[in-house]
């Protein structure tokens, strides 16, 4: 068995390094040396021609490694532990990788290791990363193959081919593989749930809003520019001020933190707007959050699958959202939520912890006496926010025990959750049922793609109060302090430009990038069973069973491969492009049909003798053809090819 | 050239005709060894030296002698023994008292065609004296250089079974021989002729030279002009690269061997009457060229010749 050459070995090691890098970065620190040291040892062994580590020592190292892994992950089950095991074992495999065969195993398994990264993230960067692993592995495998295989037939000896030539070769091979891969991608059967149990905490979810809110929750999302969801409106896009994307609703306040109530999760809404008359229709493509809420404008008229519409009009998904999710939605802003409020709910919407915020309570009691009308009281409070020196701030001072008191009379500076929280508390003090709603407000209209992009930084909190005659009514106290927040977004309200340089071209570029991202989401990640069906139906292939899909996939792949065959052969036999060569192969084909076995290693005259012995009658003709070919191919002034072509076309041996 | 003035082309034609006559003449004496005779002439035209490895009595001497007769060469046979000294081959300088100086007495190597019989029986010192003279075409003793005649052709024989008391030629010196051939036992039909017909030695005495040494030089010059196309060079390179693959031999053919391969290919094509080399030429001479230059990797069961045959079957003709 052959030993891999140093250059080949370096490529194999490079492939492994590229493949294991994300694994290394997410690995517990104590396991890192087990990956890094074998690589270092192997490189040194190549450099200074060290001998392999003896077998018993290797076994010992392996046992220690597995024990270390078990100790770290508490077993070998689970995604992290399993992939960690694969990474560690591959790294240890380097210790005994000297032969071409072992090197090939390492390169191939590195490809597999790279593929496991898709279990964690499936974004565009990951795709580029996967391509780079594949290219490395292809080069390594090609080099190893050259080491082992015979001289490629008819090709210029490639033993000394430059690495650029190898890269080019690998790129061409991969290019040829793309159509086949596309067929497999399009036809591979999709199930509505994944084929194998991708664990709950899948993919790189951005947490976003959660099931509780305390001062600072939304503020922490403020700098997160990553997309939360994208919305395609059918028809007109509602004005910015109306874009309140409803998320978690909070009823319970413990003095600092707001949290959901029983109702918010378990009781279904008694009625919902009529979807047919709802003025806003749109499709939402939502990034995974690992949370339970999907977002819609007030008030949702449709309930997507695997979701329930709760009493307070949250769209709640009992399973957390771990995958990109797309849903159709319709909303009716005119819908009246709860014309009558049940007693238990009213109680829940008025409950406050005792002995908190005495100063605010005193203030509200006084105002309530002066202003018995609910609506006027609300106006008064909002005006208070607006007139007094309240500031909308990204860096409000920390608050102590009596959060609302400190906020109202001390710091007077806060982010949306401070205002929503303080306002809701004051409402409850005044005896008006109130709750906090979180979600997103606004969005970025992408002119290129014609859709609205809502980012994590658009997260927002506001209040809802129940008023007789109008039901639950949205009040956004932040708007009273900083009307810009609602009209143009949080950053503008804070006087922070969204980008360092806000040029039109930069914005276009940003739009373009997000459009690509959305396309990737739409066509690659969310290429679901539905979409597959939509694509196949026009081809008359609708409603195929999984088995038939696999069949179609295999047949399609074979078909595409056959179509590509000429290109593949071109890659292999560059020499065949030569017309004389082609005629010669044709001649050999005719001889073969007449029962003369020829070899690629037959010299022309050798072939003439062999063929003449079998086809005695055609001997003269054969010798004529061979001498013509010989002259064309090897003589200093080759004659034109026409005569050879005529002679070979006329050659009809009957064996 | 003397005698009737001839045009250049007819002179060239005449030379080629006489070359083939010479080959026929040798074949008339050494029966049933056409391909070996052709290889011997190829080696001669390519300006190299020939190594014959075979058992005693299969016609090594006859081939050398017949060849010498046919090309009209001054022929010398040197029987190598373990006590043969370099001076016995190269010659000695003797002090002439009357002239008060040394006078060089040329040794047997000063001939057109040398048969170095059983070359591996001599000591390495003597062997290398011969091989140096072969490589350089001149003899240097005591600061004086003496040119050897041109053409200068050495046919050396080795006895493969002769293991006791031999000094095998090292690889580096084997490389000095352009081709190496084996003769092998004759076919039964040929053997019957050998048993019944005239004595070979008498035939030899009767044979007439067809070529002159000067003709050989001219033929050598002409064979060097034979064309080698790109496609052929591709094949030569593929062959060389394949010998360097670990699958076959301990080490592959050197670039010098590659140059020799092409040179022999040209000579072979010339003898075949072509002005261009084909892969058939290369394949015909390749075993003779490679046999003594390649050694098997340790643990290989089959012989060098079988490996070469397998290798030739492996490399496709471009």
PDB file of N, CA, C and O in Angstrom, chain A residues 105-136:
ATOM      1  N   UNK A 105      -9.727   8.163   3.804  1.00  0.00           N
ATOM      2  CA  UNK A 105     -10.804   8.077   4.795  1.00  0.00           C
ATOM      3  C   UNK A 105     -10.939   9.407   5.533  1.00  0.00           C
ATOM      4  O   UNK A 105     -12.043   9.929   5.714  1.00  0.00           O
ATOM      5  N   UNK A 106      -9.806   9.974   5.944  1.00  0.00           N
ATOM      6  CA  UNK A 106      -9.857  11.240   6.684  1.00  0.00           C
ATOM      7  C   UNK A 106     -10.494  12.333   5.820  1.00  0.00           C
ATOM      8  O   UNK A 106     -11.372  13.072   6.274  1.00  0.00           O
ATOM      9  N   UNK A 107     -10.092  12.403   4.557  1.00  0.00           N
ATOM     10  CA  UNK A 107     -10.637  13.448   3.681  1.00  0.00           C
ATOM     11  C   UNK A 107     -12.141  13.258   3.497  1.00  0.00           C
ATOM     12  O   UNK A 107     -12.914  14.219   3.577  1.00  0.00           O
ATOM     13  N   UNK A 108     -12.571  12.009   3.296  1.00  0.00           N
ATOM     14  CA  UNK A 108     -13.999  11.764   3.064  1.00  0.00           C
ATOM     15  C   UNK A 108     -14.811  12.058   4.314  1.00  0.00           C
ATOM     16  O   UNK A 108     -15.873  12.689   4.254  1.00  0.00           O
ATOM     17  N   UNK A 109     -14.296  11.606   5.461  1.00  0.00           N
ATOM     18  CA  UNK A 109     -15.048  11.836   6.696  1.00  0.00           C
ATOM     19  C   UNK A 109     -15.051  13.321   7.066  1.00  0.00           C
ATOM     20  O   UNK A 109     -15.982  13.789   7.713  1.00  0.00           O
ATOM     21  N   UNK A 110     -14.037  14.061   6.637  1.00  0.00           N
ATOM     22  CA  UNK A 110     -14.049  15.499   6.886  1.00  0.00           C
ATOM     23  C   UNK A 110     -15.223  16.140   6.157  1.00  0.00           C
ATOM     24  O   UNK A 110     -15.869  17.050   6.670  1.00  0.00           O
ATOM     25  N   UNK A 111     -15.490  15.630   4.967  1.00  0.00           N
ATOM     26  CA  UNK A 111     -16.660  16.115   4.223  1.00  0.00           C
ATOM     27  C   UNK A 111     -17.922  15.879   5.041  1.00  0.00           C
ATOM     28  O   UNK A 111     -18.782  16.750   5.164  1.00  0.00           O
ATOM     29  N   UNK A 112     -18.017  14.679   5.596  1.00  0.00           N
ATOM     30  CA  UNK A 112     -19.183  14.330   6.402  1.00  0.00           C
ATOM     31  C   UNK A 112     -19.270  15.232   7.631  1.00  0.00           C
ATOM     32  O   UNK A 112     -20.333  15.751   7.974  1.00  0.00           O
ATOM     33  N   UNK A 113     -18.118  15.439   8.251  1.00  0.00           N
ATOM     34  CA  UNK A 113     -18.074  16.291   9.436  1.00  0.00           C
ATOM     35  C   UNK A 113     -18.558  17.696   9.080  1.00  0.00           C
ATOM     36  O   UNK A 113     -19.319  18.320   9.831  1.00  0.00           O
ATOM     37  N   UNK A 114     -18.116  18.172   7.919  1.00  0.00           N
ATOM     38  CA  UNK A 114     -18.566  19.487   7.472  1.00  0.00           C
ATOM     39  C   UNK A 114     -20.077  19.517   7.322  1.00  0.00           C
ATOM     40  O   UNK A 114     -20.743  20.480   7.690  1.00  0.00           O
ATOM     41  N   UNK A 115     -20.634  18.424   6.797  1.00  0.00           N
ATOM     42  CA  UNK A 115     -22.081  18.379   6.584  1.00  0.00           C
ATOM     43  C   UNK A 115     -22.846  18.418   7.902  1.00  0.00           C
ATOM     44  O   UNK A 115     -23.957  18.942   7.972  1.00  0.00           O
ATOM     45  N   UNK A 116     -22.247  17.882   8.962  1.00  0.00           N
ATOM     46  CA  UNK A 116     -22.967  17.882  10.241  1.00  0.00           C
ATOM     47  C   UNK A 116     -23.215  19.307  10.732  1.00  0.00           C
ATOM     48  O   UNK A 116     -24.113  19.532  11.539  1.00  0.00           O
ATOM     49  N   UNK A 117     -22.434  20.255  10.238  1.00  0.00           N
ATOM     50  CA  UNK A 117     -22.631  21.636  10.690  1.00  0.00           C
ATOM     51  C   UNK A 117     -24.003  22.167  10.276  1.00  0.00           C
ATOM     52  O   UNK A 117     -24.512  23.102  10.860  1.00  0.00           O
ATOM     53  N   UNK A 118     -24.597  21.549   9.272  1.00  0.00           N
ATOM     54  CA  UNK A 118     -25.928  21.989   8.849  1.00  0.00           C
ATOM     55  C   UNK A 118     -26.974  21.700   9.925  1.00  0.00           C
ATOM     56  O   UNK A 118     -28.077  22.208   9.865  1.00  0.00           O
ATOM     57  N   UNK A 119     -26.622  20.864  10.873  1.00  0.00           N
ATOM     58  CA  UNK A 119     -27.548  20.612  11.977  1.00  0.00           C
ATOM     59  C   UNK A 119     -27.626  21.818  12.899  1.00  0.00           C
ATOM     60  O   UNK A 119     -28.524  21.920  13.719  1.00  0.00           O
ATOM     61  N   UNK A 120     -26.658  22.727  12.790  1.00  0.00           N
ATOM     62  CA  UNK A 120     -26.649  23.881  13.673  1.00  0.00           C
ATOM     63  C   UNK A 120     -27.073  25.154  12.968  1.00  0.00           C
ATOM     64  O   UNK A 120     -27.726  25.999  13.548  1.00  0.00           O
ATOM     65  N   UNK A 121     -26.656  25.280  11.743  1.00  0.00           N
ATOM     66  CA  UNK A 121     -26.977  26.518  11.041  1.00  0.00           C
ATOM     67  C   UNK A 121     -27.097  26.250   9.554  1.00  0.00           C
ATOM     68  O   UNK A 121     -26.373  25.408   9.021  1.00  0.00           O
ATOM     69  N   UNK A 122     -28.021  26.948   8.920  1.00  0.00           N
ATOM     70  CA  UNK A 122     -28.252  26.684   7.501  1.00  0.00           C
ATOM     71  C   UNK A 122     -28.247  27.965   6.683  1.00  0.00           C
ATOM     72  O   UNK A 122     -28.911  28.055   5.670  1.00  0.00           O
ATOM     73  N   UNK A 123     -27.529  28.961   7.158  1.00  0.00           N
ATOM     74  CA  UNK A 123     -27.514  30.236   6.450  1.00  0.00           C
ATOM     75  C   UNK A 123     -26.634  30.211   5.217  1.00  0.00           C
ATOM     76  O   UNK A 123     -26.006  29.213   4.910  1.00  0.00           O
ATOM     77  N   UNK A 124     -26.596  31.350   4.536  1.00  0.00           N
ATOM     78  CA  UNK A 124     -25.784  31.443   3.319  1.00  0.00           C
ATOM     79  C   UNK A 124     -24.293  31.275   3.632  1.00  0.00           C
ATOM     80  O   UNK A 124     -23.595  30.578   2.909  1.00  0.00           O
ATOM     81  N   UNK A 125     -23.788  31.904   4.721  1.00  0.00           N
ATOM     82  CA  UNK A 125     -22.360  31.705   5.005  1.00  0.00           C
ATOM     83  C   UNK A 125     -22.004  30.230   5.154  1.00  0.00           C
ATOM     84  O   UNK A 125     -20.964  29.777   4.702  1.00  0.00           O
ATOM     85  N   UNK A 126     -22.927  29.482   5.753  1.00  0.00           N
ATOM     86  CA  UNK A 126     -22.694  28.053   5.939  1.00  0.00           C
ATOM     87  C   UNK A 126     -22.547  27.355   4.586  1.00  0.00           C
ATOM     88  O   UNK A 126     -21.742  26.437   4.434  1.00  0.00           O
ATOM     89  N   UNK A 127     -23.334  27.805   3.610  1.00  0.00           N
ATOM     90  CA  UNK A 127     -23.247  27.192   2.288  1.00  0.00           C
ATOM     91  C   UNK A 127     -21.872  27.457   1.684  1.00  0.00           C
ATOM     92  O   UNK A 127     -21.238  26.549   1.133  1.00  0.00           O
ATOM     93  N   UNK A 128     -21.388  28.683   1.825  1.00  0.00           N
ATOM     94  CA  UNK A 128     -20.053  28.997   1.306  1.00  0.00           C
ATOM     95  C   UNK A 128     -19.003  28.153   2.015  1.00  0.00           C
ATOM     96  O   UNK A 128     -18.070  27.643   1.404  1.00  0.00           O
ATOM     97  N   UNK A 129     -19.191  28.041   3.302  1.00  0.00           N
ATOM     98  CA  UNK A 129     -18.257  27.255   4.103  1.00  0.00           C
ATOM     99  C   UNK A 129     -18.241  25.799   3.628  1.00  0.00           C
ATOM    100  O   UNK A 129     -17.184  25.192   3.442  1.00  0.00           O
ATOM    101  N   UNK A 130     -19.440  25.265   3.400  1.00  0.00           N
ATOM    102  CA  UNK A 130     -19.529  23.872   2.940  1.00  0.00           C
ATOM    103  C   UNK A 130     -18.822  23.715   1.603  1.00  0.00           C
ATOM    104  O   UNK A 130     -18.131  22.718   1.365  1.00  0.00           O
ATOM    105  N   UNK A 131     -18.970  24.711   0.732  1.00  0.00           N
ATOM    106  CA  UNK A 131     -18.303  24.631  -0.564  1.00  0.00           C
ATOM    107  C   UNK A 131     -16.787  24.617  -0.368  1.00  0.00           C
ATOM    108  O   UNK A 131     -16.066  23.852  -1.012  1.00  0.00           O
ATOM    109  N   UNK A 132     -16.308  25.437   0.573  1.00  0.00           N
ATOM    110  CA  UNK A 132     -14.849  25.473   0.740  1.00  0.00           C
ATOM    111  C   UNK A 132     -14.331  24.148   1.293  1.00  0.00           C
ATOM    112  O   UNK A 132     -13.276  23.678   0.884  1.00  0.00           O
ATOM    113  N   UNK A 133     -15.083  23.528   2.191  1.00  0.00           N
ATOM    114  CA  UNK A 133     -14.663  22.201   2.664  1.00  0.00           C
ATOM    115  C   UNK A 133     -14.628  21.224   1.495  1.00  0.00           C
ATOM    116  O   UNK A 133     -13.690  20.457   1.320  1.00  0.00           O
ATOM    117  N   UNK A 134     -15.678  21.294   0.680  1.00  0.00           N
ATOM    118  CA  UNK A 134     -15.778  20.345  -0.418  1.00  0.00           C
ATOM    119  C   UNK A 134     -14.602  20.517  -1.379  1.00  0.00           C
ATOM    120  O   UNK A 134     -14.020  19.528  -1.825  1.00  0.00           O
ATOM    121  N   UNK A 135     -14.262  21.777  -1.670  1.00  0.00           N
ATOM    122  CA  UNK A 135     -13.147  22.002  -2.592  1.00  0.00           C
ATOM    123  C   UNK A 135     -11.858  21.441  -2.005  1.00  0.00           C
ATOM    124  O   UNK A 135     -11.110  20.725  -2.678  1.00  0.00           O
ATOM    125  N   UNK A 136     -11.616  21.728  -0.729  1.00  0.00           N
ATOM    126  CA  UNK A 136     -10.402  21.192  -0.078  1.00  0.00           C
ATOM    127  C   UNK A 136     -10.384  19.669  -0.189  1.00  0.00           C
ATOM    128  O   UNK A 136      -9.374  19.068  -0.553  1.00  0.00           O
TER     129      UNK A 136
END
